[in-house]
Amino acid sequence: MDYNLTPDQRSMLDALAQSLATFDDAYWLDCDTRGVFPERFFEAMAAGGWLGIALPEQYGGSGLGVTEAALMMLEVARCGGMSAASAIHMNIFGPRSLLANGSQQQCERWLPDIVAGRVRMCFAVTEPNTGLDTTRLQTRAVRDGEHYVVNGRKVWTSTAQIADKIMLIARTAERDEEKPANGLSLFFTDLDRGAIDVRVIDKMGRKAVDTNELFIDNFMIPAADLVGREGEGFKYLLHSLNPERILIAAEAVGIGLSALARASRYACEREVFERPIGMNQAIQHPLAAGWARLHAARLMLLQAASLYDAGKPCGVEANAAKYLAAEAGMDVCRQAVATLGGMGYAREFHVERLYREIMIPYLAPVSQQLALCYVAERALGLPKSY
Ligand SMILES: Cc1cc2nc3c(=O)[nH]c(=O)nc-3n(C[C@H](O)[C@H](O)[C@H](O)COP(=O)(O)OP(=O)(O)OC[C@H]3O[C@@H](n4cnc5c(N)ncnc54)[C@H](O)[C@@H]3O)c2cc1C
């Protein structure tokens, strides 16, 4: 067992550091304040080949694993928080469902454009009336000749303001109480704004990356844009859920490490009662405990990623990593604001932005409670509780 980075992973992170160096705090603060998508950052990531890190070389990717993608997203989040991570997150994990379940022809048609950043995608799963109970989602897709006609509503669809493509899950058959996951189908298709009314949600943080309500009215999807087989979409979705939890855990650790570095620097510089505030153990200990917890979460997410890359089950580890990283990140961000005192509340010191953004890995893509429900059931053998 070796938790050290390989020489290749180290040089990958060196190259990434160079790409990220041009995006400073002022850039991210400006994106957040004005609510504009970090276009220059997205283009730099595409030009550097980072969007295809975990996709095969035959589609323009680098052919690396989710482990490398997680290491990358940790650094991306350390640089620009969720404003940076969410700008590219979908391009990194979303295509895994297409790769695993789409036809060769579909992969050739879709993946090179995603890798090159020519196509931006959004992922529409969550619905207003079903929440985390995904098998009860109500958006319907009805086959009509060479098309499916889709009607329904989605909510919390991130990047739908700028996306060209939508990955959408909808019900194509009535819910079977015995097999509730059957009858859901996955589509990857053009986002037709004539049939989908995309309305932005005014939210707590990450103003640079939009999140939306979708009102879908007779949206025509070509049958050729159905991924895999009709009715098996939920199974396909599961394929990308563990990578998503691993990446979001990495992002939470990255945000936490950024907040921790800012708090530690401030604690060394700020003098009150004629000494640096960092000399007080009441300031030191929570920061040191945060360091320990963030690094423990990092190990768990790397374990989940290495299992995934080895083709082994990793659901317990991926959920545990997302839980641990979000808890540690949340505590560290709160402590960072407290360490900076009043200045922690000032936007120019950046920790308030990280505190607002760490709430996202806490809530999504699965809540802390549901992550624990999974661990309780699968690791401890407790009865399913939901
Ligand atoms: C900024 C942001 C971006 C997002 N982006 C996307 C996106 O791009 N695409 C997408 O599809 N979704 C997206 N989401 C949605 C996100 O994945 C959901 O918010 C999340 O899955 C929770 O669903 P919900 O909000 O409907 O919560 P609900 O299902 O309504 O749950 C509310 C609360 O009740 C708790 N709860 C419910 N049932 C149980 C139970 N049995 N036991 C214990 N606790 C329970 C939950 O844990 C949660 O705390 C995003 C959300 C946010 C905030």
PDB file of C-alpha atoms in Angstrom, residues 115-348:
ATOM      1  CA  VAL A 115     -12.723  16.995 -24.101  1.00  0.00           C
ATOM      2  CA  ALA A 116     -11.878  19.984 -26.302  1.00  0.00           C
ATOM      3  CA  GLY A 117     -14.328  22.211 -24.426  1.00  0.00           C
ATOM      4  CA  ARG A 118     -16.284  22.832 -27.653  1.00  0.00           C
ATOM      5  CA  VAL A 119     -19.350  21.415 -25.950  1.00  0.00           C
ATOM      6  CA  ARG A 120     -20.557  22.277 -22.467  1.00  0.00           C
ATOM      7  CA  MET A 121     -22.967  20.030 -20.751  1.00  0.00           C
ATOM      8  CA  CYS A 122     -25.372  20.100 -17.851  1.00  0.00           C
ATOM      9  CA  PHE A 123     -26.758  17.190 -15.878  1.00  0.00           C
ATOM     10  CA  ALA A 124     -30.490  17.186 -15.104  1.00  0.00           C
ATOM     11  CA  VAL A 125     -31.440  14.613 -12.485  1.00  0.00           C
ATOM     12  CA  THR A 126     -32.964  16.402  -9.492  1.00  0.00           C
ATOM     13  CA  GLU A 127     -36.668  17.258  -9.635  1.00  0.00           C
ATOM     14  CA  PRO A 128     -38.723  19.547  -7.414  1.00  0.00           C
ATOM     15  CA  ASN A 129     -41.197  16.889  -6.283  1.00  0.00           C
ATOM     16  CA  THR A 130     -38.890  13.902  -5.787  1.00  0.00           C
ATOM     17  CA  GLY A 131     -35.637  15.151  -4.229  1.00  0.00           C
ATOM     18  CA  LEU A 132     -33.216  12.400  -3.333  1.00  0.00           C
ATOM     19  CA  ASP A 133     -35.801   9.698  -4.089  1.00  0.00           C
ATOM     20  CA  THR A 134     -34.652   9.519  -7.708  1.00  0.00           C
ATOM     21  CA  THR A 135     -36.678   6.478  -8.736  1.00  0.00           C
ATOM     22  CA  ARG A 136     -39.843   8.549  -8.217  1.00  0.00           C
ATOM     23  CA  LEU A 137     -38.883  11.242 -10.688  1.00  0.00           C
ATOM     24  CA  GLN A 138     -41.778  12.397 -12.809  1.00  0.00           C
ATOM     25  CA  THR A 139     -40.329  13.816 -16.024  1.00  0.00           C
ATOM     26  CA  ARG A 140     -41.699  11.614 -18.827  1.00  0.00           C
ATOM     27  CA  ALA A 141     -40.168  10.691 -22.195  1.00  0.00           C
ATOM     28  CA  VAL A 142     -42.602   9.097 -24.638  1.00  0.00           C
ATOM     29  CA  ARG A 143     -41.373   7.449 -27.835  1.00  0.00           C
ATOM     30  CA  ASP A 144     -42.958   8.850 -30.974  1.00  0.00           C
ATOM     31  CA  GLY A 145     -41.375   7.442 -34.139  1.00  0.00           C
ATOM     32  CA  GLU A 146     -37.752   8.521 -34.342  1.00  0.00           C
ATOM     33  CA  HIS A 147     -38.061  10.844 -31.351  1.00  0.00           C
ATOM     34  CA  TYR A 148     -38.859  10.892 -27.671  1.00  0.00           C
ATOM     35  CA  VAL A 149     -41.156  13.677 -26.496  1.00  0.00           C
ATOM     36  CA  VAL A 150     -40.209  14.895 -23.034  1.00  0.00           C
ATOM     37  CA  ASN A 151     -42.303  16.850 -20.553  1.00  0.00           C
ATOM     38  CA  GLY A 152     -41.580  17.673 -16.937  1.00  0.00           C
ATOM     39  CA  ARG A 153     -39.508  19.781 -14.565  1.00  0.00           C
ATOM     40  CA  LYS A 154     -35.986  19.665 -13.234  1.00  0.00           C
ATOM     41  CA  VAL A 155     -34.390  21.764 -10.548  1.00  0.00           C
ATOM     42  CA  TRP A 156     -30.858  22.656  -9.484  1.00  0.00           C
ATOM     43  CA  THR A 157     -29.467  21.966 -12.963  1.00  0.00           C
ATOM     44  CA  SER A 158     -26.056  23.639 -12.863  1.00  0.00           C
ATOM     45  CA  THR A 159     -24.500  25.350 -15.909  1.00  0.00           C
ATOM     46  CA  ALA A 160     -27.728  25.129 -17.946  1.00  0.00           C
ATOM     47  CA  GLN A 161     -27.333  28.836 -18.827  1.00  0.00           C
ATOM     48  CA  ILE A 162     -24.165  28.127 -20.785  1.00  0.00           C
ATOM     49  CA  ALA A 163     -24.605  24.452 -21.757  1.00  0.00           C
ATOM     50  CA  ASP A 164     -25.003  23.262 -25.355  1.00  0.00           C
ATOM     51  CA  LYS A 165     -25.889  19.716 -24.301  1.00  0.00           C
ATOM     52  CA  ILE A 166     -28.025  18.226 -21.584  1.00  0.00           C
ATOM     53  CA  MET A 167     -27.705  14.832 -19.940  1.00  0.00           C
ATOM     54  CA  LEU A 168     -31.205  14.095 -18.786  1.00  0.00           C
ATOM     55  CA  ILE A 169     -32.889  11.235 -17.017  1.00  0.00           C
ATOM     56  CA  ALA A 170     -36.607  10.662 -17.539  1.00  0.00           C
ATOM     57  CA  ARG A 171     -39.189   7.967 -17.001  1.00  0.00           C
ATOM     58  CA  THR A 172     -40.024   5.932 -20.110  1.00  0.00           C
ATOM     59  CA  ALA A 173     -42.180   3.310 -18.362  1.00  0.00           C
ATOM     60  CA  GLU A 174     -44.526   3.304 -15.372  1.00  0.00           C
ATOM     61  CA  ARG A 175     -42.875   2.786 -12.004  1.00  0.00           C
ATOM     62  CA  ASP A 176     -42.803  -0.864 -10.995  1.00  0.00           C
ATOM     63  CA  GLU A 177     -42.975  -1.069  -7.185  1.00  0.00           C
ATOM     64  CA  GLU A 178     -40.991  -4.314  -7.270  1.00  0.00           C
ATOM     65  CA  LYS A 179     -38.221  -2.826  -9.424  1.00  0.00           C
ATOM     66  CA  PRO A 180     -38.524   0.944  -9.016  1.00  0.00           C
ATOM     67  CA  ALA A 181     -35.172   1.688 -10.706  1.00  0.00           C
ATOM     68  CA  ASN A 182     -36.368   0.127 -13.971  1.00  0.00           C
ATOM     69  CA  GLY A 183     -38.069   2.262 -16.599  1.00  0.00           C
ATOM     70  CA  LEU A 184     -35.793   5.298 -16.331  1.00  0.00           C
ATOM     71  CA  SER A 185     -33.828   6.293 -19.431  1.00  0.00           C
ATOM     72  CA  LEU A 186     -30.764   8.443 -19.950  1.00  0.00           C
ATOM     73  CA  PHE A 187     -30.398  10.893 -22.833  1.00  0.00           C
ATOM     74  CA  PHE A 188     -27.547  13.089 -24.017  1.00  0.00           C
ATOM     75  CA  THR A 189     -28.767  15.650 -26.468  1.00  0.00           C
ATOM     76  CA  ASP A 190     -28.837  19.278 -27.601  1.00  0.00           C
ATOM     77  CA  LEU A 191     -30.318  21.648 -25.051  1.00  0.00           C
ATOM     78  CA  ASP A 192     -33.177  23.119 -27.054  1.00  0.00           C
ATOM     79  CA  ARG A 193     -34.073  26.416 -25.409  1.00  0.00           C
ATOM     80  CA  GLY A 194     -37.253  26.585 -27.514  1.00  0.00           C
ATOM     81  CA  ALA A 195     -38.615  23.616 -25.563  1.00  0.00           C
ATOM     82  CA  ILE A 196     -36.819  24.100 -22.238  1.00  0.00           C
ATOM     83  CA  ASP A 197     -37.348  27.264 -20.265  1.00  0.00           C
ATOM     84  CA  VAL A 198     -34.164  27.687 -18.190  1.00  0.00           C
ATOM     85  CA  ARG A 199     -34.637  29.952 -15.157  1.00  0.00           C
ATOM     86  CA  VAL A 200     -31.708  30.800 -12.953  1.00  0.00           C
ATOM     87  CA  ILE A 201     -31.938  30.270  -9.174  1.00  0.00           C
ATOM     88  CA  ASP A 202     -30.589  33.095  -7.033  1.00  0.00           C
ATOM     89  CA  LYS A 203     -28.451  31.235  -4.518  1.00  0.00           C
ATOM     90  CA  MET A 204     -26.197  31.576  -1.482  1.00  0.00           C
ATOM     91  CA  GLY A 205     -22.811  31.243  -3.186  1.00  0.00           C
ATOM     92  CA  ARG A 206     -20.952  30.257  -6.369  1.00  0.00           C
ATOM     93  CA  LYS A 207     -22.662  33.013  -8.271  1.00  0.00           C
ATOM     94  CA  ALA A 208     -20.179  32.544 -11.143  1.00  0.00           C
ATOM     95  CA  VAL A 209     -21.616  29.146 -12.023  1.00  0.00           C
ATOM     96  CA  ASP A 210     -25.349  29.198 -12.585  1.00  0.00           C
ATOM     97  CA  THR A 211     -27.913  26.745 -11.265  1.00  0.00           C
ATOM     98  CA  ASN A 212     -31.416  26.564 -12.685  1.00  0.00           C
ATOM     99  CA  GLU A 213     -34.973  25.382 -12.805  1.00  0.00           C
ATOM    100  CA  LEU A 214     -35.936  23.725 -16.100  1.00  0.00           C
ATOM    101  CA  PHE A 215     -39.488  23.744 -17.434  1.00  0.00           C
ATOM    102  CA  ILE A 216     -39.611  21.134 -20.185  1.00  0.00           C
ATOM    103  CA  ASP A 217     -42.444  21.344 -22.674  1.00  0.00           C
ATOM    104  CA  ASN A 218     -42.674  18.885 -25.605  1.00  0.00           C
ATOM    105  CA  PHE A 219     -38.904  18.632 -25.894  1.00  0.00           C
ATOM    106  CA  MET A 220     -38.113  16.403 -28.911  1.00  0.00           C
ATOM    107  CA  ILE A 221     -35.072  14.181 -28.431  1.00  0.00           C
ATOM    108  CA  PRO A 222     -33.843  12.125 -31.403  1.00  0.00           C
ATOM    109  CA  ALA A 223     -33.947   8.400 -30.563  1.00  0.00           C
ATOM    110  CA  ALA A 224     -30.247   8.294 -31.542  1.00  0.00           C
ATOM    111  CA  ASP A 225     -29.530  10.356 -28.422  1.00  0.00           C
ATOM    112  CA  LEU A 226     -30.786   7.668 -26.041  1.00  0.00           C
ATOM    113  CA  VAL A 227     -27.774   6.363 -24.098  1.00  0.00           C
ATOM    114  CA  GLY A 228     -27.618   2.578 -24.003  1.00  0.00           C
ATOM    115  CA  ARG A 229     -30.933   0.753 -23.649  1.00  0.00           C
ATOM    116  CA  GLU A 230     -34.315   2.259 -22.860  1.00  0.00           C
ATOM    117  CA  GLY A 231     -35.348   1.753 -19.235  1.00  0.00           C
ATOM    118  CA  GLU A 232     -31.828   1.160 -17.899  1.00  0.00           C
ATOM    119  CA  GLY A 233     -30.792   4.758 -17.312  1.00  0.00           C
ATOM    120  CA  PHE A 234     -30.738   4.544 -13.529  1.00  0.00           C
ATOM    121  CA  LYS A 235     -28.141   1.782 -13.686  1.00  0.00           C
ATOM    122  CA  TYR A 236     -26.050   3.937 -16.043  1.00  0.00           C
ATOM    123  CA  LEU A 237     -26.395   6.889 -13.734  1.00  0.00           C
ATOM    124  CA  LEU A 238     -25.001   4.860 -10.867  1.00  0.00           C
ATOM    125  CA  HIS A 239     -21.872   4.378 -12.942  1.00  0.00           C
ATOM    126  CA  SER A 240     -21.014   8.049 -12.649  1.00  0.00           C
ATOM    127  CA  LEU A 241     -22.260   8.621  -9.107  1.00  0.00           C
ATOM    128  CA  ASN A 242     -19.220   7.195  -7.330  1.00  0.00           C
ATOM    129  CA  PRO A 243     -16.745   9.232  -9.420  1.00  0.00           C
ATOM    130  CA  GLU A 244     -18.891  12.291  -8.720  1.00  0.00           C
ATOM    131  CA  ARG A 245     -18.767  11.699  -4.953  1.00  0.00           C
ATOM    132  CA  ILE A 246     -15.000  11.201  -5.140  1.00  0.00           C
ATOM    133  CA  LEU A 247     -14.485  14.408  -7.123  1.00  0.00           C
ATOM    134  CA  ILE A 248     -16.760  16.454  -4.873  1.00  0.00           C
ATOM    135  CA  ALA A 249     -14.858  15.107  -1.849  1.00  0.00           C
ATOM    136  CA  ALA A 250     -11.602  16.241  -3.470  1.00  0.00           C
ATOM    137  CA  GLU A 251     -13.128  19.654  -4.099  1.00  0.00           C
ATOM    138  CA  ALA A 252     -14.219  19.955  -0.461  1.00  0.00           C
ATOM    139  CA  VAL A 253     -10.687  19.080   0.685  1.00  0.00           C
ATOM    140  CA  GLY A 254      -9.241  21.651  -1.754  1.00  0.00           C
ATOM    141  CA  ILE A 255     -11.525  24.394  -0.423  1.00  0.00           C
ATOM    142  CA  GLY A 256     -10.679  23.395   3.155  1.00  0.00           C
ATOM    143  CA  LEU A 257      -6.939  23.523   2.492  1.00  0.00           C
ATOM    144  CA  SER A 258      -7.301  26.948   0.895  1.00  0.00           C
ATOM    145  CA  ALA A 259      -9.234  28.282   3.909  1.00  0.00           C
ATOM    146  CA  LEU A 260      -6.741  26.670   6.284  1.00  0.00           C
ATOM    147  CA  ALA A 261      -3.755  28.294   4.559  1.00  0.00           C
ATOM    148  CA  ARG A 262      -5.410  31.712   4.695  1.00  0.00           C
ATOM    149  CA  ALA A 263      -6.317  31.316   8.375  1.00  0.00           C
ATOM    150  CA  SER A 264      -2.825  30.116   9.312  1.00  0.00           C
ATOM    151  CA  ARG A 265      -1.163  33.001   7.457  1.00  0.00           C
ATOM    152  CA  TYR A 266      -3.448  35.535   9.133  1.00  0.00           C
ATOM    153  CA  ALA A 267      -2.889  33.945  12.555  1.00  0.00           C
ATOM    154  CA  CYS A 268       0.871  34.411  12.152  1.00  0.00           C
ATOM    155  CA  GLU A 269       0.580  38.033  11.028  1.00  0.00           C
ATOM    156  CA  ARG A 270      -2.201  39.458  13.167  1.00  0.00           C
ATOM    157  CA  GLU A 271      -1.030  40.710  16.557  1.00  0.00           C
ATOM    158  CA  VAL A 272      -3.435  41.302  19.438  1.00  0.00           C
ATOM    159  CA  PHE A 273      -2.432  41.578  23.121  1.00  0.00           C
ATOM    160  CA  GLU A 274       1.105  42.164  21.799  1.00  0.00           C
ATOM    161  CA  ARG A 275       1.571  38.760  20.177  1.00  0.00           C
ATOM    162  CA  PRO A 276       0.409  36.894  17.089  1.00  0.00           C
ATOM    163  CA  ILE A 277      -3.051  35.440  17.628  1.00  0.00           C
ATOM    164  CA  GLY A 278      -1.625  32.139  16.308  1.00  0.00           C
ATOM    165  CA  MET A 279       0.356  31.790  19.552  1.00  0.00           C
ATOM    166  CA  ASN A 280      -2.895  31.037  21.332  1.00  0.00           C
ATOM    167  CA  GLN A 281      -3.760  27.352  21.467  1.00  0.00           C
ATOM    168  CA  ALA A 282      -7.456  28.173  21.130  1.00  0.00           C
ATOM    169  CA  ILE A 283      -6.544  29.451  17.659  1.00  0.00           C
ATOM    170  CA  GLN A 284      -3.945  26.763  16.853  1.00  0.00           C
ATOM    171  CA  HIS A 285      -5.789  23.630  17.871  1.00  0.00           C
ATOM    172  CA  PRO A 286      -8.903  23.951  15.720  1.00  0.00           C
ATOM    173  CA  LEU A 287      -6.662  24.703  12.726  1.00  0.00           C
ATOM    174  CA  ALA A 288      -4.400  21.737  13.467  1.00  0.00           C
ATOM    175  CA  ALA A 289      -7.428  19.477  13.966  1.00  0.00           C
ATOM    176  CA  GLY A 290      -8.760  20.749  10.632  1.00  0.00           C
ATOM    177  CA  TRP A 291      -5.475  19.833   8.941  1.00  0.00           C
ATOM    178  CA  ALA A 292      -5.691  16.314  10.379  1.00  0.00           C
ATOM    179  CA  ARG A 293      -9.305  15.853   9.320  1.00  0.00           C
ATOM    180  CA  LEU A 294      -8.790  17.195   5.808  1.00  0.00           C
ATOM    181  CA  HIS A 295      -5.827  14.883   5.253  1.00  0.00           C
ATOM    182  CA  ALA A 296      -7.760  11.903   6.603  1.00  0.00           C
ATOM    183  CA  ALA A 297     -10.583  12.699   4.172  1.00  0.00           C
ATOM    184  CA  ARG A 298      -8.024  12.982   1.377  1.00  0.00           C
ATOM    185  CA  LEU A 299      -6.753   9.479   2.110  1.00  0.00           C
ATOM    186  CA  MET A 300     -10.287   8.095   2.093  1.00  0.00           C
ATOM    187  CA  LEU A 301     -11.088   9.698  -1.248  1.00  0.00           C
ATOM    188  CA  LEU A 302      -7.845   8.404  -2.759  1.00  0.00           C
ATOM    189  CA  GLN A 303      -8.708   4.934  -1.516  1.00  0.00           C
ATOM    190  CA  ALA A 304     -12.153   5.201  -3.128  1.00  0.00           C
ATOM    191  CA  ALA A 305     -10.568   6.454  -6.362  1.00  0.00           C
ATOM    192  CA  SER A 306      -7.973   3.686  -6.494  1.00  0.00           C
ATOM    193  CA  LEU A 307     -10.711   1.073  -5.960  1.00  0.00           C
ATOM    194  CA  TYR A 308     -12.773   2.636  -8.733  1.00  0.00           C
ATOM    195  CA  ASP A 309      -9.805   2.722 -11.100  1.00  0.00           C
ATOM    196  CA  ALA A 310      -9.127  -0.945 -10.318  1.00  0.00           C
ATOM    197  CA  GLY A 311     -12.713  -1.790 -11.285  1.00  0.00           C
ATOM    198  CA  LYS A 312     -13.636  -2.735  -7.725  1.00  0.00           C
ATOM    199  CA  PRO A 313     -16.713  -1.715  -5.694  1.00  0.00           C
ATOM    200  CA  CYS A 314     -16.111   1.639  -4.016  1.00  0.00           C
ATOM    201  CA  GLY A 315     -19.562   2.875  -2.982  1.00  0.00           C
ATOM    202  CA  VAL A 316     -18.873   2.749   0.758  1.00  0.00           C
ATOM    203  CA  GLU A 317     -15.520   4.501   0.435  1.00  0.00           C
ATOM    204  CA  ALA A 318     -16.878   7.108  -2.020  1.00  0.00           C
ATOM    205  CA  ASN A 319     -19.791   7.980   0.291  1.00  0.00           C
ATOM    206  CA  ALA A 320     -17.547   7.987   3.356  1.00  0.00           C
ATOM    207  CA  ALA A 321     -15.069  10.268   1.558  1.00  0.00           C
ATOM    208  CA  LYS A 322     -17.783  12.709   0.510  1.00  0.00           C
ATOM    209  CA  TYR A 323     -19.117  12.740   4.097  1.00  0.00           C
ATOM    210  CA  LEU A 324     -15.720  13.205   5.764  1.00  0.00           C
ATOM    211  CA  ALA A 325     -14.487  15.817   3.292  1.00  0.00           C
ATOM    212  CA  ALA A 326     -17.652  17.915   3.532  1.00  0.00           C
ATOM    213  CA  GLU A 327     -17.635  17.804   7.359  1.00  0.00           C
ATOM    214  CA  ALA A 328     -13.930  18.657   7.573  1.00  0.00           C
ATOM    215  CA  GLY A 329     -14.201  21.346   4.889  1.00  0.00           C
ATOM    216  CA  MET A 330     -17.204  22.933   6.575  1.00  0.00           C
ATOM    217  CA  ASP A 331     -15.516  23.051  10.001  1.00  0.00           C
ATOM    218  CA  VAL A 332     -12.291  24.454   8.594  1.00  0.00           C
ATOM    219  CA  CYS A 333     -14.058  27.175   6.600  1.00  0.00           C
ATOM    220  CA  ARG A 334     -16.063  28.242   9.648  1.00  0.00           C
ATOM    221  CA  GLN A 335     -12.909  28.232  11.751  1.00  0.00           C
ATOM    222  CA  ALA A 336     -11.087  30.271   9.092  1.00  0.00           C
ATOM    223  CA  VAL A 337     -13.767  32.979   9.221  1.00  0.00           C
ATOM    224  CA  ALA A 338     -13.560  32.957  13.032  1.00  0.00           C
ATOM    225  CA  THR A 339      -9.746  33.139  12.975  1.00  0.00           C
ATOM    226  CA  LEU A 340      -9.831  36.264  10.845  1.00  0.00           C
ATOM    227  CA  GLY A 341     -12.322  37.845  13.253  1.00  0.00           C
ATOM    228  CA  GLY A 342     -14.202  40.738  11.654  1.00  0.00           C
ATOM    229  CA  MET A 343     -11.991  40.509   8.582  1.00  0.00           C
ATOM    230  CA  GLY A 344     -13.251  36.997   8.023  1.00  0.00           C
ATOM    231  CA  TYR A 345     -16.559  38.582   7.109  1.00  0.00           C
ATOM    232  CA  ALA A 346     -15.001  40.933   4.550  1.00  0.00           C
ATOM    233  CA  ARG A 347     -15.106  39.709   0.976  1.00  0.00           C
ATOM    234  CA  GLU A 348     -11.562  40.853   0.221  1.00  0.00           C
TER     235      GLU A 348
END
